CSV table of C-alpha atoms and ligand atoms in Angstrom, one decimal:
chain,number,residue,atom,x,y,z
D,15,MET,CA,18.6,113.2,-7.6
D,16,THR,CA,17.6,111.1,-10.5
D,17,ALA,CA,16.8,107.4,-9.7
D,18,THR,CA,17.3,105.0,-12.5
D,19,LEU,CA,16.1,101.4,-12.9
D,20,THR,CA,18.2,99.5,-15.5
D,21,ILE,CA,17.2,96.1,-16.7
D,22,ARG,CA,19.8,94.3,-18.8
D,23,ASN,CA,19.4,91.0,-20.7
D,24,LEU,CA,16.9,89.8,-18.1
D,25,HIS,CA,15.8,86.2,-18.3
D,26,ALA,CA,13.3,84.8,-15.9
D,27,SER,CA,11.4,81.6,-15.5
D,28,VAL,CA,8.4,80.3,-13.4
D,29,ASN,CA,8.0,76.6,-12.6
D,30,GLY,CA,10.9,75.9,-15.0
D,31,THR,CA,9.3,77.7,-18.0
D,32,ASP,CA,11.2,80.5,-19.5
D,33,ILE,CA,9.0,83.6,-19.7
D,34,LEU,CA,11.3,86.5,-20.0
D,35,LYS,CA,13.9,86.0,-22.7
D,36,GLY,CA,16.3,88.9,-22.6
D,37,VAL,CA,14.6,92.2,-21.6
D,38,ASP,CA,16.5,95.5,-21.8
D,39,LEU,CA,14.9,98.6,-20.4
D,40,GLU,CA,15.9,101.7,-18.6
D,41,VAL,CA,13.5,103.9,-16.6
D,42,SER,CA,14.5,107.1,-14.8
D,43,SER,CA,12.6,109.3,-12.4
D,44,ALA,CA,10.8,112.0,-14.4
D,45,GLU,CA,10.2,109.6,-17.3
D,46,THR,CA,7.0,107.8,-18.1
D,47,HIS,CA,7.4,104.6,-20.1
D,48,ALA,CA,4.5,102.5,-21.4
D,49,LEU,CA,5.0,98.8,-21.7
D,50,MET,CA,2.4,97.3,-24.0
D,51,GLY,CA,1.9,93.8,-25.2
D,52,PRO,CA,-0.8,91.1,-25.8
D,53,ASN,CA,-2.0,88.8,-23.0
D,54,GLY,CA,0.6,86.2,-22.0
D,55,ALA,CA,3.6,88.3,-23.3
D,56,GLY,CA,5.2,88.4,-19.9
D,57,LYS,CA,4.2,91.9,-18.7
D,58,SER,CA,3.1,90.9,-15.2
D,59,THR,CA,6.1,88.5,-15.0
D,60,LEU,CA,8.4,91.4,-15.6
D,61,ALA,CA,6.6,93.5,-12.9
D,62,HIS,CA,6.8,90.6,-10.4
D,63,VAL,CA,10.5,89.9,-11.1
D,64,LEU,CA,11.4,93.6,-10.7
D,65,MET,CA,9.7,93.6,-7.3
D,66,GLY,CA,11.3,90.3,-6.3
D,67,HIS,CA,8.3,87.9,-6.2
D,68,PRO,CA,9.7,84.6,-4.9
D,69,ALA,CA,7.8,82.5,-7.5
D,70,TYR,CA,10.0,83.8,-10.3
D,71,GLU,CA,13.6,82.8,-10.9
D,72,VAL,CA,16.0,85.2,-12.6
D,73,THR,CA,18.2,82.9,-14.7
D,74,GLN,CA,20.3,85.6,-16.4
D,75,GLY,CA,20.8,89.4,-16.5
D,76,GLU,CA,20.8,92.3,-14.2
D,77,ILE,CA,18.4,94.6,-12.4
D,78,ILE,CA,20.2,97.8,-11.3
D,79,PHE,CA,18.3,100.3,-9.2
D,80,LYS,CA,20.1,103.5,-8.0
D,81,GLY,CA,23.4,101.9,-9.0
D,82,LYS,CA,22.9,98.8,-7.0
D,83,ASP,CA,22.1,95.2,-8.2
D,84,ILE,CA,18.8,94.4,-6.5
D,85,ILE,CA,18.2,90.9,-7.7
D,86,LYS,CA,19.1,89.4,-4.3
D,87,LEU,CA,17.0,91.9,-2.3
D,88,ALA,CA,13.7,91.0,-0.8
D,89,PRO,CA,10.6,92.9,-2.0
D,90,PHE,CA,10.4,95.1,1.2
D,91,GLU,CA,14.1,96.1,0.7
D,92,ARG,CA,13.3,97.1,-2.9
D,93,SER,CA,10.3,99.0,-1.6
D,94,ARG,CA,12.4,100.9,1.0
D,95,MET,CA,14.8,101.9,-1.8
D,96,GLY,CA,12.0,103.6,-3.6
D,97,LEU,CA,10.6,101.0,-6.0
D,98,PHE,CA,6.8,100.4,-6.0
D,99,LEU,CA,4.5,98.0,-7.7
D,100,ALA,CA,0.8,98.4,-8.2
D,101,PHE,CA,-0.5,94.9,-8.7
D,102,GLN,CA,-2.8,93.8,-11.5
D,103,TYR,CA,-4.6,91.6,-9.0
D,104,PRO,CA,-4.3,93.2,-5.5
D,105,VAL,CA,-4.7,90.9,-2.6
D,106,ALA,CA,-7.5,91.5,0.0
D,107,VAL,CA,-6.5,91.7,3.7
D,108,PRO,CA,-9.6,91.4,5.8
D,109,GLY,CA,-9.0,93.0,9.2
D,110,LEU,CA,-6.4,95.5,8.1
D,111,SER,CA,-7.8,99.0,7.3
D,112,VAL,CA,-6.5,101.0,4.4
D,113,ALA,CA,-5.4,103.7,6.8
D,114,ASN,CA,-3.5,101.3,9.1
D,115,PHE,CA,-1.9,99.6,6.2
D,116,LEU,CA,-0.6,102.9,4.7
D,117,ARG,CA,0.6,104.2,8.1
D,118,THR,CA,2.5,101.0,8.8
D,119,ALA,CA,4.1,101.1,5.3
D,120,ILE,CA,5.1,104.7,5.7
D,121,ASN,CA,6.6,104.1,9.1
D,122,ALA,CA,8.5,101.1,8.0
D,123,LYS,CA,10.1,103.2,5.2
D,124,ARG,CA,10.9,106.1,7.6
D,125,LYS,CA,12.5,103.7,10.0
D,126,ALA,CA,14.6,102.2,7.3
D,127,LEU,CA,15.9,105.6,6.5
D,128,ASP,CA,16.4,106.6,10.1
D,129,PRO,CA,16.4,104.0,12.9
D,130,GLU,CA,15.5,106.7,15.5
D,131,ASP,CA,12.3,107.7,13.7
D,132,LYS,CA,9.3,107.6,15.9
D,133,GLY,CA,6.8,107.3,13.0
D,134,ILE,CA,4.7,109.8,11.1
D,135,PRO,CA,2.8,112.1,13.5
D,136,MET,CA,-0.9,111.2,13.4
D,137,ALA,CA,-2.0,114.7,12.3
D,138,GLU,CA,0.6,114.7,9.5
D,139,PHE,CA,-0.6,111.3,8.4
D,140,ARG,CA,-4.2,112.3,8.3
D,141,ALA,CA,-3.4,115.4,6.3
D,142,LEU,CA,-1.3,113.4,3.8
D,143,LEU,CA,-4.0,110.8,3.5
D,144,LYS,CA,-6.7,113.4,3.0
D,145,GLU,CA,-4.7,115.3,0.3
D,146,LYS,CA,-4.0,112.1,-1.6
D,147,MET,CA,-7.6,110.8,-1.4
D,148,ASP,CA,-8.9,114.1,-2.6
D,149,LEU,CA,-6.5,113.9,-5.5
D,150,LEU,CA,-8.0,110.5,-6.4
D,151,GLU,CA,-11.5,111.6,-5.7
D,152,MET,CA,-12.0,109.0,-3.0
D,153,GLN,CA,-14.5,109.1,-0.2
D,154,HIS,CA,-12.7,109.6,3.1
D,155,GLU,CA,-14.6,106.6,4.6
D,156,PHE,CA,-12.7,104.5,2.2
D,157,ALA,CA,-9.6,104.7,4.6
D,158,GLY,CA,-11.5,102.8,7.3
D,159,ARG,CA,-12.4,99.9,5.1
D,160,PHE,CA,-10.4,96.7,5.1
D,161,LEU,CA,-7.8,96.6,2.4
D,162,ASN,CA,-9.2,95.4,-0.9
D,163,ASP,CA,-11.9,93.4,1.0
D,164,GLY,CA,-15.0,93.5,-1.2
D,165,PHE,CA,-13.6,96.4,-3.2
D,166,SER,CA,-14.8,96.8,-6.8
D,167,GLY,CA,-12.2,96.5,-9.5
D,168,GLY,CA,-12.1,100.3,-9.7
D,169,GLU,CA,-11.7,100.7,-6.0
D,170,LYS,CA,-8.8,98.2,-5.9
D,171,LYS,CA,-7.0,100.2,-8.6
D,172,ARG,CA,-7.6,103.4,-6.8
D,173,ALA,CA,-6.3,101.9,-3.6
D,174,GLU,CA,-3.1,100.9,-5.4
D,175,ILE,CA,-2.6,104.4,-6.6
D,176,LEU,CA,-3.4,105.8,-3.2
D,177,GLN,CA,-0.5,103.6,-1.9
D,178,MET,CA,1.8,105.0,-4.5
D,179,ALA,CA,0.7,108.6,-3.6
D,180,THR,CA,1.3,108.1,0.1
D,181,LEU,CA,4.5,106.0,-0.1
D,182,GLN,CA,6.1,108.4,-2.7
D,183,PRO,CA,8.4,106.0,-4.5
D,184,GLU,CA,10.9,107.1,-7.0
D,185,ILE,CA,10.1,104.5,-9.7
D,186,ALA,CA,6.6,103.0,-9.8
D,187,ILE,CA,5.5,100.0,-11.9
D,188,LEU,CA,1.8,100.0,-12.6
D,189,ASP,CA,0.5,96.7,-13.8
D,190,GLU,CA,-2.7,97.2,-15.8
D,191,THR,CA,-3.9,99.9,-13.4
D,192,ASP,CA,-6.3,100.9,-16.2
D,193,SER,CA,-7.9,97.6,-16.8
D,194,GLY,CA,-11.5,97.0,-15.7
D,195,LEU,CA,-12.1,100.7,-15.1
D,196,ASP,CA,-15.1,102.5,-16.6
D,197,ILE,CA,-14.3,105.7,-18.4
D,198,ASP,CA,-15.0,108.0,-15.4
D,199,ALA,CA,-12.8,105.9,-13.0
D,200,LEU,CA,-10.1,105.7,-15.7
D,201,GLN,CA,-10.0,109.4,-16.1
D,202,ILE,CA,-9.7,109.9,-12.3
D,203,VAL,CA,-7.0,107.3,-11.9
D,204,ALA,CA,-5.1,108.5,-15.0
D,205,SER,CA,-5.2,112.1,-13.9
D,206,GLY,CA,-4.0,111.0,-10.4
D,207,ILE,CA,-1.1,109.2,-12.0
D,208,SER,CA,-0.3,112.2,-14.2
D,209,ALA,CA,-0.4,114.5,-11.2
D,210,LEU,CA,2.0,112.3,-9.2
D,211,SER,CA,4.4,111.5,-12.0
D,212,GLY,CA,7.0,114.2,-12.5
D,213,PRO,CA,10.5,115.2,-11.6
D,214,ASN,CA,10.7,112.8,-8.6
D,215,LEU,CA,8.7,109.9,-9.9
D,216,GLY,CA,9.4,107.7,-12.9
D,217,VAL,CA,6.5,105.4,-14.1
D,218,LEU,CA,6.5,102.1,-16.0
D,219,LEU,CA,2.9,101.9,-17.1
D,220,ILE,CA,2.0,98.4,-18.1
D,221,THR,CA,-1.0,98.2,-20.2
D,222,HIS,CA,-2.8,96.1,-22.8
D,223,TYR,CA,-4.8,98.9,-24.2
D,224,GLN,CA,-3.9,102.2,-25.9
D,225,ARG,CA,-6.9,103.9,-24.2
D,226,VAL,CA,-5.1,105.0,-21.0
D,227,LEU,CA,-2.5,106.7,-23.1
D,228,ASN,CA,-5.0,109.2,-24.2
D,229,PHE,CA,-4.9,110.5,-20.6
D,230,ILE,CA,-1.3,109.8,-19.7
D,231,LYS,CA,1.2,110.8,-22.3
D,232,PRO,CA,4.2,108.5,-22.2
D,233,ASP,CA,7.7,109.7,-23.2
D,234,TYR,CA,8.5,106.2,-24.5
D,235,VAL,CA,6.5,103.2,-25.6
D,236,HIS,CA,7.8,99.6,-25.6
D,237,ILE,CA,6.2,96.5,-27.1
D,238,LEU,CA,6.7,93.2,-25.2
D,239,LEU,CA,6.1,90.1,-27.2
D,240,ASP,CA,6.9,86.6,-26.1
D,241,GLY,CA,9.3,87.7,-23.3
D,242,ARG,CA,11.2,90.3,-25.3
D,243,ILE,CA,10.9,94.0,-26.1
D,244,VAL,CA,10.6,93.9,-29.9
D,245,GLU,CA,10.0,97.6,-30.5
D,246,SER,CA,10.5,100.9,-28.7
D,247,GLY,CA,9.5,104.3,-29.7
D,248,GLY,CA,7.6,107.5,-28.7
D,249,ALA,CA,3.9,107.9,-28.1
D,250,GLU,CA,3.1,107.4,-31.8
D,251,LEU,CA,4.0,103.7,-31.4
D,252,ALA,CA,0.9,103.3,-29.2
D,253,GLU,CA,-1.3,105.0,-31.8
D,254,HIS,CA,0.1,102.8,-34.5
D,255,LEU,CA,-0.8,99.8,-32.3
D,256,GLU,CA,-4.3,101.1,-31.8
D,257,GLU,CA,-4.8,101.1,-35.5
D,258,HIS,CA,-3.2,97.8,-36.4
D,259,GLY,CA,-3.3,95.7,-33.3
D,260,TYR,CA,-0.5,93.4,-32.2
D,261,LYS,CA,-0.9,91.3,-35.4
D,262,LYS,CA,1.2,93.4,-37.6
D,263,ILE,CA,4.1,93.6,-35.1
D,264,ARG,CA,3.9,89.9,-34.5
D,265,ALA,CA,4.2,89.3,-38.3
D,266,ARG,CA,7.1,91.7,-38.6
D,267,VAL,CA,9.0,90.1,-35.8
D,268,SER,CA,8.5,86.6,-37.1
D,269,ASP,CA,9.6,87.8,-40.6
D,270,ALA,CA,12.8,89.2,-39.1
D,271,MET,CA,13.4,86.0,-37.2
D,272,MET,CA,13.0,84.0,-40.4
D,273,GLU,CA,15.6,86.2,-42.2
D,274,ALA,CA,18.1,85.9,-39.3
J,25,ADP,P1,0.9,89.2,-19.3
J,25,ADP,O1,0.9,90.0,-18.0
J,25,ADP,O2,1.7,89.9,-20.4
J,25,ADP,O3,-0.5,88.9,-19.7
J,25,ADP,P2,2.1,87.1,-17.7
J,25,ADP,O4,3.4,87.6,-17.3
J,25,ADP,O5,1.0,87.1,-16.7
J,25,ADP,O6,1.6,87.8,-19.1
J,25,ADP,O7,2.3,85.6,-18.2
J,25,ADP,C1,3.3,85.2,-19.2
J,25,ADP,C2,3.3,83.7,-19.3
J,25,ADP,O8,3.7,83.1,-18.2
J,25,ADP,C3,1.9,83.1,-19.6
J,25,ADP,O9,2.0,82.1,-20.6
J,25,ADP,C4,1.5,82.6,-18.3
J,25,ADP,O10,0.7,81.4,-18.4
J,25,ADP,C5,2.8,82.2,-17.7
J,25,ADP,N1,2.8,82.3,-16.2
J,25,ADP,C6,2.8,83.4,-15.5
J,25,ADP,N2,2.8,83.1,-14.2
J,25,ADP,C7,2.8,81.8,-14.1
J,25,ADP,C8,2.9,80.8,-13.0
J,25,ADP,N3,2.9,81.3,-11.7
J,25,ADP,N4,3.0,79.5,-13.3
J,25,ADP,C9,3.0,79.1,-14.6
J,25,ADP,N5,3.0,79.9,-15.6
J,25,ADP,C10,2.9,81.2,-15.4
J,26,MG,MG1,-0.6,90.8,-16.7
């Protein structure tokens, strides 16, 4: 079944400052959308608001996931419904191993679906973890390390995608999962994302740079500027951006506002 995330006229603020000023966007499983925009445009704010981060206040609009308004739901409830966020800046949890974290998360989700569930059998979990780590070309010892504790930038991003791979959400929001990666790590992470995206997974790929879109072909590209999506198109929009930067779009938007 297709899962759809629909965002309508979304306004959100943080500490009383309006950041999102009317965002409309629809992402369905099987689709890959790229959301691009300059620093400070509100990309991470949108990601956090979609996941239900308590620091952000939704002041107007709707977020509908699988036909249900999720604005009042806690992050874990959204997660259980099949929504996933890979953070731009993942938090370290010393003392909690990657494997334990993932197993706990998987079990919480299973229990939400079936209160009688006894948890994923250990052998099944190990096999799943191994398969997904191999997909992301990760050393198996990585599973024993404490979550994000002392991880390099690239390791953190891989750990986020490993979470996505094992939790198997229906819609994943990836916030600058490409940033800070060298070209080899970028290729591995991107091919992992491509391998996972497909009929059962929709992706909202948030990125500042066009570079990652050489490896992950989006079906749609949207440009976020000053809290609004000012342009949407196909993959060619990202190429156009690569050539001209955000300057031209900024100028076009401000011309249009002058005329209005
Ligand atoms: P992007 O991810 O596109 O670079 P962000 O969503 O991180 O942009 O930030 C958008 C704007 O919101 C910026 O001007 C930023 O300073 C502001 N902002 C984000 N989070 C907070 C916060 N917790 N407190 C105050 N301002 C914030
Ligand atoms: Mg950001």
